[in-house]
Structures are given as C-alpha cells and as structure tokens.
Amino acid sequence: VAAAPPPPPAQAAPVPAPEPVHISAALRSRAELAGVQIDQLADLARAEDLVNRVEGLSKRTAGKLRAECETFGIPTDEHMSRAELSNLVRDFIVWEELSTSALCDTCRERGYTVDESQEKSELLELLKHSYWDGLGVPIARIKAGSALELLGKMREVASLGECELILRSDDFGVEMADDPEVARKDIQQALIWDVFPLAELRRDCAAYGVTPPAAGGSPDGERQS
C-alpha cells in the first residue's frame, strides 16, 4: 500500500499591516517650530520623540552641546555661540531620522551626486563631510586622524597679521603674495597638502600640470638651486 502523501506545509498567518500613524495638528505645529519636516522622516512613529529631543536642546548648556557635537565627529571651538551649537546638533539628529529619499535631497543641496541605492550611513557620512568642507578641510582626502589638527592650524593662520604671514610663508616655502589674503590662502593650501596622502598629492599635481618628482627629485617646472 502506497504511503499517504505528506500534508502540505502550514501557511504562515499573514502579517497585519501596521496601523497608520496619526500626526496631530499640535505635533505638526511643534515640529515646524523645531525645524523638523515630519513628512520627510523614515518612521513617523518616531516623530514625537524627535521633536522632544530637538526642543530639549534649548535647555542644554554650550558645554553639553559641544560634547554632543564631538559624538558626531564635528569640530567646534570656544567662539561658537550656544545657538550655533544647538543648530548644529539639531541638524545631525534630524538627518539621522530622515528617509533615504530626503537624505539624498539634502546631500544634493550640498553639491553631492547621490542616488537612493546608497546606504543611509554613506549619505550621513557625506553630510558630515559637507560640514568639514565648509570649514575648508577636505576631510575625504586627508590622512585619517589629521582633521582637527589641520583645522586648528588653518584657524591660526586666519588670525595672523601681515608680518606673521611673511614668516609663515618662509616656513612653507610659499612666495609671499602682495595681497595678504592671497598669502593667507596659499599658506592654508600648503597646510592641506602637508596632510595629503601621496595619491591625493599626485592628483593635485596633475590638476596643476606639475609632474611629480621621482624619489629625491624636484617636480618639473620647479627651479632647482
């Protein structure tokens, strides 16, 4: 007698669709005042918690806000006001809650070419880069761990008088321009090149039409003494 066929596998119970999240008019009003665009969030269920976090920033001291900036890998200094620090923290905690589509739009607004197939962590890293780039530090191109030291040196150069600029120009072998502001930018560029890895230095040499030297040599176009 033939064996009876095995019973068909049990059908998994369908997963019920999540209940739609209702956003009250009062919460939308609070979100607007806090600078949170609720419809751009990845999870509307987190909207109220996010608004609460943003509203809570107004009660934090500058020191606590500065510490939170450090957790995001964002540099600050003693000259930044409490309001500036608060806005900076707000941007980052809101970005973390945005949908991928909204994050892509935010990245594009800052000049990055992105698409929605990219990981959310990549997009957030680009937004962090945009802050460093705005400070004049090309974070994606310099040696790892050198950003804060470079930023400190660039800010120091930004505060130098004309006589001090002449001395620093000599230190870096930079010809002192007639315009002190041009000289300042030249020195800051030299500081950036100083922390470039070799591949990035070669890239800039190509952009400036300079042939990189062989080991121990001088680049083409540079006068040898």
PDB file of C-alpha atoms in Angstrom:
ATOM      1  CA  VAL A   1       0.000   0.000   0.000  1.00  0.00           C
ATOM      2  CA  ALA A   2       1.440   3.331  -1.028  1.00  0.00           C
ATOM      3  CA  ALA A   3       2.277   5.712   1.792  1.00  0.00           C
ATOM      4  CA  ALA A   4      -0.004   8.663   2.183  1.00  0.00           C
ATOM      5  CA  PRO A   5       1.486  11.912   0.826  1.00  0.00           C
ATOM      6  CA  PRO A   6       2.841  14.311   3.441  1.00  0.00           C
ATOM      7  CA  PRO A   7       0.499  17.081   4.468  1.00  0.00           C
ATOM      8  CA  PRO A   8       1.099  20.438   2.788  1.00  0.00           C
ATOM      9  CA  PRO A   9       3.221  22.891   4.752  1.00  0.00           C
ATOM     10  CA  ALA A  10       1.279  25.117   7.053  1.00  0.00           C
ATOM     11  CA  GLN A  11       0.600  28.525   5.664  1.00  0.00           C
ATOM     12  CA  ALA A  12       2.075  31.343   7.695  1.00  0.00           C
ATOM     13  CA  ALA A  13      -0.502  33.703   9.014  1.00  0.00           C
ATOM     14  CA  PRO A  14      -0.441  36.985   7.098  1.00  0.00           C
ATOM     15  CA  VAL A  15       1.304  39.781   8.895  1.00  0.00           C
ATOM     16  CA  PRO A  16      -1.188  42.552   9.563  1.00  0.00           C
ATOM     17  CA  ALA A  17      -0.345  45.907   8.059  1.00  0.00           C
ATOM     18  CA  PRO A  18       0.870  48.412  10.628  1.00  0.00           C
ATOM     19  CA  GLU A  19      -1.650  50.894  11.840  1.00  0.00           C
ATOM     20  CA  PRO A  20      -1.224  54.274  10.143  1.00  0.00           C
ATOM     21  CA  VAL A  21       0.445  56.824  12.384  1.00  0.00           C
ATOM     22  CA  HIS A  22      -1.711  59.824  13.124  1.00  0.00           C
ATOM     23  CA  ILE A  23       0.185  63.100  13.420  1.00  0.00           C
ATOM     24  CA  SER A  24      -1.844  65.660  15.298  1.00  0.00           C
ATOM     25  CA  ALA A  25      -2.022  69.284  14.254  1.00  0.00           C
ATOM     26  CA  ALA A  26      -0.381  70.230  17.560  1.00  0.00           C
ATOM     27  CA  LEU A  27       2.612  67.957  16.869  1.00  0.00           C
ATOM     28  CA  ARG A  28       2.952  69.307  13.334  1.00  0.00           C
ATOM     29  CA  SER A  29       2.985  72.826  14.737  1.00  0.00           C
ATOM     30  CA  ARG A  30       5.685  71.918  17.288  1.00  0.00           C
ATOM     31  CA  ALA A  31       7.704  70.176  14.576  1.00  0.00           C
ATOM     32  CA  GLU A  32       7.567  73.221  12.321  1.00  0.00           C
ATOM     33  CA  LEU A  33       8.816  75.466  15.129  1.00  0.00           C
ATOM     34  CA  ALA A  34      11.596  72.951  15.867  1.00  0.00           C
ATOM     35  CA  GLY A  35      12.742  72.823  12.238  1.00  0.00           C
ATOM     36  CA  VAL A  36      11.582  69.222  11.707  1.00  0.00           C
ATOM     37  CA  GLN A  37       9.809  68.333   8.449  1.00  0.00           C
ATOM     38  CA  ILE A  38       7.698  65.413   9.630  1.00  0.00           C
ATOM     39  CA  ASP A  39       6.745  64.119   6.177  1.00  0.00           C
ATOM     40  CA  GLN A  40      10.429  63.528   5.373  1.00  0.00           C
ATOM     41  CA  LEU A  41      11.019  61.153   8.297  1.00  0.00           C
ATOM     42  CA  ALA A  42      11.719  57.461   7.732  1.00  0.00           C
ATOM     43  CA  ASP A  43       9.396  56.453  10.578  1.00  0.00           C
ATOM     44  CA  LEU A  44       6.503  58.694  11.525  1.00  0.00           C
ATOM     45  CA  ALA A  45       6.131  56.795  14.790  1.00  0.00           C
ATOM     46  CA  ARG A  46       9.391  58.419  15.927  1.00  0.00           C
ATOM     47  CA  ALA A  47       8.234  61.949  15.113  1.00  0.00           C
ATOM     48  CA  GLU A  48       7.187  62.947  18.625  1.00  0.00           C
ATOM     49  CA  ASP A  49      10.390  61.612  20.218  1.00  0.00           C
ATOM     50  CA  LEU A  50      12.449  63.535  17.656  1.00  0.00           C
ATOM     51  CA  VAL A  51      10.554  66.768  18.273  1.00  0.00           C
ATOM     52  CA  ASN A  52      11.038  66.294  22.018  1.00  0.00           C
ATOM     53  CA  ARG A  53      14.800  65.846  21.504  1.00  0.00           C
ATOM     54  CA  VAL A  54      15.066  68.969  19.373  1.00  0.00           C
ATOM     55  CA  GLU A  55      13.014  71.027  21.824  1.00  0.00           C
ATOM     56  CA  GLY A  56      15.224  69.767  24.652  1.00  0.00           C
ATOM     57  CA  LEU A  57      18.310  71.299  23.041  1.00  0.00           C
ATOM     58  CA  SER A  58      17.195  74.719  24.284  1.00  0.00           C
ATOM     59  CA  LYS A  59      17.833  73.578  27.871  1.00  0.00           C
ATOM     60  CA  ARG A  60      21.379  72.322  27.303  1.00  0.00           C
ATOM     61  CA  THR A  61      24.497  74.273  28.126  1.00  0.00           C
ATOM     62  CA  ALA A  62      27.059  75.128  25.463  1.00  0.00           C
ATOM     63  CA  GLY A  63      29.400  72.577  27.031  1.00  0.00           C
ATOM     64  CA  LYS A  64      26.902  69.740  26.691  1.00  0.00           C
ATOM     65  CA  LEU A  65      26.078  70.747  23.121  1.00  0.00           C
ATOM     66  CA  ARG A  66      29.780  70.840  22.280  1.00  0.00           C
ATOM     67  CA  ALA A  67      30.200  67.349  23.740  1.00  0.00           C
ATOM     68  CA  GLU A  68      27.339  66.070  21.605  1.00  0.00           C
ATOM     69  CA  CYS A  69      28.937  67.602  18.512  1.00  0.00           C
ATOM     70  CA  GLU A  70      32.043  65.570  19.306  1.00  0.00           C
ATOM     71  CA  THR A  71      29.979  62.365  19.309  1.00  0.00           C
ATOM     72  CA  PHE A  72      29.007  63.202  15.720  1.00  0.00           C
ATOM     73  CA  GLY A  73      32.661  63.798  14.803  1.00  0.00           C
ATOM     74  CA  ILE A  74      32.069  67.508  14.274  1.00  0.00           C
ATOM     75  CA  PRO A  75      34.642  70.103  15.394  1.00  0.00           C
ATOM     76  CA  THR A  76      33.658  73.099  17.491  1.00  0.00           C
ATOM     77  CA  ASP A  77      35.516  75.886  19.213  1.00  0.00           C
ATOM     78  CA  GLU A  78      35.014  78.310  22.070  1.00  0.00           C
ATOM     79  CA  HIS A  79      33.930  81.060  19.678  1.00  0.00           C
ATOM     80  CA  MET A  80      30.734  79.261  18.616  1.00  0.00           C
ATOM     81  CA  SER A  81      27.601  80.543  20.310  1.00  0.00           C
ATOM     82  CA  ARG A  82      25.190  78.262  22.140  1.00  0.00           C
ATOM     83  CA  ALA A  83      22.643  78.884  19.360  1.00  0.00           C
ATOM     84  CA  GLU A  84      25.131  77.802  16.670  1.00  0.00           C
ATOM     85  CA  LEU A  85      25.956  74.639  18.597  1.00  0.00           C
ATOM     86  CA  SER A  86      22.264  73.886  19.114  1.00  0.00           C
ATOM     87  CA  ASN A  87      21.510  74.276  15.390  1.00  0.00           C
ATOM     88  CA  LEU A  88      24.418  72.003  14.528  1.00  0.00           C
ATOM     89  CA  VAL A  89      23.250  69.233  16.863  1.00  0.00           C
ATOM     90  CA  ARG A  90      19.674  69.647  15.626  1.00  0.00           C
ATOM     91  CA  ASP A  91      20.755  69.147  12.009  1.00  0.00           C
ATOM     92  CA  PHE A  92      22.532  65.914  12.808  1.00  0.00           C
ATOM     93  CA  ILE A  93      19.826  64.353  14.963  1.00  0.00           C
ATOM     94  CA  VAL A  94      17.199  65.234  12.343  1.00  0.00           C
ATOM     95  CA  TRP A  95      19.319  63.852   9.479  1.00  0.00           C
ATOM     96  CA  GLU A  96      19.579  60.529  11.303  1.00  0.00           C
ATOM     97  CA  GLU A  97      15.771  60.211  11.212  1.00  0.00           C
ATOM     98  CA  LEU A  98      15.190  61.218   7.582  1.00  0.00           C
ATOM     99  CA  SER A  99      14.106  58.784   4.890  1.00  0.00           C
ATOM    100  CA  THR A 100      16.715  57.788   2.307  1.00  0.00           C
ATOM    101  CA  SER A 101      14.942  59.912  -0.297  1.00  0.00           C
ATOM    102  CA  ALA A 102      15.012  63.004   1.929  1.00  0.00           C
ATOM    103  CA  LEU A 103      18.664  62.379   2.811  1.00  0.00           C
ATOM    104  CA  CYS A 104      19.525  62.182  -0.889  1.00  0.00           C
ATOM    105  CA  ASP A 105      17.807  65.528  -1.468  1.00  0.00           C
ATOM    106  CA  THR A 106      19.759  67.056   1.427  1.00  0.00           C
ATOM    107  CA  CYS A 107      23.038  65.722   0.012  1.00  0.00           C
ATOM    108  CA  ARG A 108      22.223  67.081  -3.452  1.00  0.00           C
ATOM    109  CA  GLU A 109      21.534  70.504  -1.958  1.00  0.00           C
ATOM    110  CA  ARG A 110      25.147  70.399  -0.725  1.00  0.00           C
ATOM    111  CA  GLY A 111      26.519  69.544  -4.158  1.00  0.00           C
ATOM    112  CA  TYR A 112      26.891  65.762  -3.859  1.00  0.00           C
ATOM    113  CA  THR A 113      25.838  63.339  -6.580  1.00  0.00           C
ATOM    114  CA  VAL A 114      23.940  60.515  -4.870  1.00  0.00           C
ATOM    115  CA  ASP A 115      21.180  58.011  -5.537  1.00  0.00           C
ATOM    116  CA  GLU A 116      18.708  56.166  -3.365  1.00  0.00           C
ATOM    117  CA  SER A 117      20.548  52.845  -3.706  1.00  0.00           C
ATOM    118  CA  GLN A 118      23.246  54.141  -1.365  1.00  0.00           C
ATOM    119  CA  GLU A 119      23.308  53.084   2.262  1.00  0.00           C
ATOM    120  CA  LYS A 120      21.923  55.576   4.746  1.00  0.00           C
ATOM    121  CA  SER A 121      25.254  55.513   6.610  1.00  0.00           C
ATOM    122  CA  GLU A 122      27.043  56.651   3.424  1.00  0.00           C
ATOM    123  CA  LEU A 123      24.668  59.577   2.994  1.00  0.00           C
ATOM    124  CA  LEU A 124      25.088  60.643   6.620  1.00  0.00           C
ATOM    125  CA  GLU A 125      28.872  60.485   6.190  1.00  0.00           C
ATOM    126  CA  LEU A 126      28.626  62.789   3.164  1.00  0.00           C
ATOM    127  CA  LEU A 127      26.649  65.297   5.215  1.00  0.00           C
ATOM    128  CA  LYS A 128      29.339  65.179   7.880  1.00  0.00           C
ATOM    129  CA  HIS A 129      31.915  65.789   5.137  1.00  0.00           C
ATOM    130  CA  SER A 130      29.907  68.802   3.955  1.00  0.00           C
ATOM    131  CA  TYR A 131      30.390  70.445   7.344  1.00  0.00           C
ATOM    132  CA  TRP A 132      34.152  69.868   7.319  1.00  0.00           C
ATOM    133  CA  ASP A 133      34.359  71.027   3.694  1.00  0.00           C
ATOM    134  CA  GLY A 134      32.571  74.210   4.706  1.00  0.00           C
ATOM    135  CA  LEU A 135      35.391  74.848   7.187  1.00  0.00           C
ATOM    136  CA  GLY A 136      37.949  74.473   4.398  1.00  0.00           C
ATOM    137  CA  VAL A 137      39.051  70.978   5.442  1.00  0.00           C
ATOM    138  CA  PRO A 138      38.729  68.398   2.608  1.00  0.00           C
ATOM    139  CA  ILE A 139      38.006  65.612   5.083  1.00  0.00           C
ATOM    140  CA  ALA A 140      37.603  62.870   2.465  1.00  0.00           C
ATOM    141  CA  ARG A 141      41.081  63.498   1.027  1.00  0.00           C
ATOM    142  CA  ILE A 142      43.366  63.980   4.019  1.00  0.00           C
ATOM    143  CA  LYS A 143      45.124  61.421   6.181  1.00  0.00           C
ATOM    144  CA  ALA A 144      42.949  59.776   8.812  1.00  0.00           C
ATOM    145  CA  GLY A 145      43.071  61.480  12.198  1.00  0.00           C
ATOM    146  CA  SER A 146      44.584  64.724  10.919  1.00  0.00           C
ATOM    147  CA  ALA A 147      41.421  66.822  10.521  1.00  0.00           C
ATOM    148  CA  LEU A 148      41.257  68.533  13.924  1.00  0.00           C
ATOM    149  CA  GLU A 149      44.953  69.406  13.954  1.00  0.00           C
ATOM    150  CA  LEU A 150      44.698  70.766  10.411  1.00  0.00           C
ATOM    151  CA  LEU A 151      41.647  72.848  11.316  1.00  0.00           C
ATOM    152  CA  GLY A 152      43.484  74.329  14.303  1.00  0.00           C
ATOM    153  CA  LYS A 153      46.452  75.325  12.135  1.00  0.00           C
ATOM    154  CA  MET A 154      44.208  76.850   9.473  1.00  0.00           C
ATOM    155  CA  ARG A 155      42.363  78.907  12.076  1.00  0.00           C
ATOM    156  CA  GLU A 156      45.689  80.053  13.475  1.00  0.00           C
ATOM    157  CA  VAL A 157      46.770  81.244  10.010  1.00  0.00           C
ATOM    158  CA  ALA A 158      43.422  83.025   9.618  1.00  0.00           C
ATOM    159  CA  SER A 159      44.275  85.165  12.653  1.00  0.00           C
ATOM    160  CA  LEU A 160      47.849  86.123  11.653  1.00  0.00           C
ATOM    161  CA  GLY A 161      48.913  89.684  10.880  1.00  0.00           C
ATOM    162  CA  GLU A 162      50.899  90.615   7.769  1.00  0.00           C
ATOM    163  CA  CYS A 163      54.340  90.299   9.403  1.00  0.00           C
ATOM    164  CA  GLU A 164      53.480  86.874  10.798  1.00  0.00           C
ATOM    165  CA  LEU A 165      52.212  85.819   7.375  1.00  0.00           C
ATOM    166  CA  ILE A 166      55.611  86.638   5.875  1.00  0.00           C
ATOM    167  CA  LEU A 167      57.325  84.416   8.428  1.00  0.00           C
ATOM    168  CA  ARG A 168      54.899  81.554   7.857  1.00  0.00           C
ATOM    169  CA  SER A 169      55.300  81.899   4.096  1.00  0.00           C
ATOM    170  CA  ASP A 170      59.026  81.321   4.554  1.00  0.00           C
ATOM    171  CA  ASP A 171      58.321  78.289   6.745  1.00  0.00           C
ATOM    172  CA  PHE A 172      56.348  76.634   3.968  1.00  0.00           C
ATOM    173  CA  GLY A 173      58.449  77.857   1.053  1.00  0.00           C
ATOM    174  CA  VAL A 174      55.452  79.822  -0.212  1.00  0.00           C
ATOM    175  CA  GLU A 175      56.156  83.012  -2.115  1.00  0.00           C
ATOM    176  CA  MET A 176      54.560  85.902  -0.224  1.00  0.00           C
ATOM    177  CA  ALA A 177      51.810  87.413  -2.349  1.00  0.00           C
ATOM    178  CA  ASP A 178      51.268  91.177  -2.433  1.00  0.00           C
ATOM    179  CA  ASP A 179      47.745  90.678  -1.116  1.00  0.00           C
ATOM    180  CA  PRO A 180      47.843  89.337   2.478  1.00  0.00           C
ATOM    181  CA  GLU A 181      44.580  87.444   1.944  1.00  0.00           C
ATOM    182  CA  VAL A 182      46.025  85.633  -1.061  1.00  0.00           C
ATOM    183  CA  ALA A 183      49.094  84.782   1.033  1.00  0.00           C
ATOM    184  CA  ARG A 184      46.832  83.506   3.794  1.00  0.00           C
ATOM    185  CA  LYS A 185      45.032  81.165   1.384  1.00  0.00           C
ATOM    186  CA  ASP A 186      48.349  79.991  -0.088  1.00  0.00           C
ATOM    187  CA  ILE A 187      49.632  79.046   3.372  1.00  0.00           C
ATOM    188  CA  GLN A 188      46.394  77.270   4.242  1.00  0.00           C
ATOM    189  CA  GLN A 189      46.616  75.323   0.992  1.00  0.00           C
ATOM    190  CA  ALA A 190      50.184  74.326   1.889  1.00  0.00           C
ATOM    191  CA  LEU A 191      48.897  73.092   5.249  1.00  0.00           C
ATOM    192  CA  ILE A 192      46.316  70.950   3.472  1.00  0.00           C
ATOM    193  CA  TRP A 193      48.883  69.477   1.090  1.00  0.00           C
ATOM    194  CA  ASP A 194      51.056  68.656   4.092  1.00  0.00           C
ATOM    195  CA  VAL A 195      48.454  66.141   5.324  1.00  0.00           C
ATOM    196  CA  PHE A 196      47.523  64.688   1.932  1.00  0.00           C
ATOM    197  CA  PRO A 197      48.419  61.059   1.288  1.00  0.00           C
ATOM    198  CA  LEU A 198      50.643  60.509  -1.738  1.00  0.00           C
ATOM    199  CA  ALA A 199      47.760  59.582  -4.044  1.00  0.00           C
ATOM    200  CA  GLU A 200      45.995  62.898  -3.361  1.00  0.00           C
ATOM    201  CA  LEU A 201      49.223  64.861  -3.834  1.00  0.00           C
ATOM    202  CA  ARG A 202      49.683  63.229  -7.231  1.00  0.00           C
ATOM    203  CA  ARG A 203      46.091  64.057  -8.091  1.00  0.00           C
ATOM    204  CA  ASP A 204      46.654  67.750  -7.335  1.00  0.00           C
ATOM    205  CA  CYS A 205      49.963  67.737  -9.207  1.00  0.00           C
ATOM    206  CA  ALA A 206      48.085  66.501 -12.268  1.00  0.00           C
ATOM    207  CA  ALA A 207      45.419  69.182 -11.797  1.00  0.00           C
ATOM    208  CA  TYR A 208      48.111  71.899 -11.670  1.00  0.00           C
ATOM    209  CA  GLY A 209      50.019  70.415 -14.615  1.00  0.00           C
ATOM    210  CA  VAL A 210      53.043  69.561 -12.481  1.00  0.00           C
ATOM    211  CA  THR A 211      54.897  66.283 -12.948  1.00  0.00           C
ATOM    212  CA  PRO A 212      55.511  64.660  -9.551  1.00  0.00           C
ATOM    213  CA  PRO A 213      59.217  64.136  -8.844  1.00  0.00           C
ATOM    214  CA  ALA A 214      60.905  60.811  -8.566  1.00  0.00           C
ATOM    215  CA  ALA A 215      62.168  59.971  -5.077  1.00  0.00           C
ATOM    216  CA  GLY A 216      64.577  62.691  -4.005  1.00  0.00           C
ATOM    217  CA  GLY A 217      63.975  64.764  -7.140  1.00  0.00           C
ATOM    218  CA  SER A 218      62.230  68.063  -7.913  1.00  0.00           C
ATOM    219  CA  PRO A 219      58.972  68.385  -9.819  1.00  0.00           C
ATOM    220  CA  ASP A 220      59.084  69.616 -13.399  1.00  0.00           C
ATOM    221  CA  GLY A 221      58.785  73.344 -13.623  1.00  0.00           C
ATOM    222  CA  GLU A 222      60.355  73.906 -10.204  1.00  0.00           C
ATOM    223  CA  ARG A 223      63.648  75.779 -10.357  1.00  0.00           C
ATOM    224  CA  GLN A 224      66.462  73.895  -8.689  1.00  0.00           C
ATOM    225  CA  SER A 225      69.113  75.827  -6.791  1.00  0.00           C
TER     226      SER A 225
END
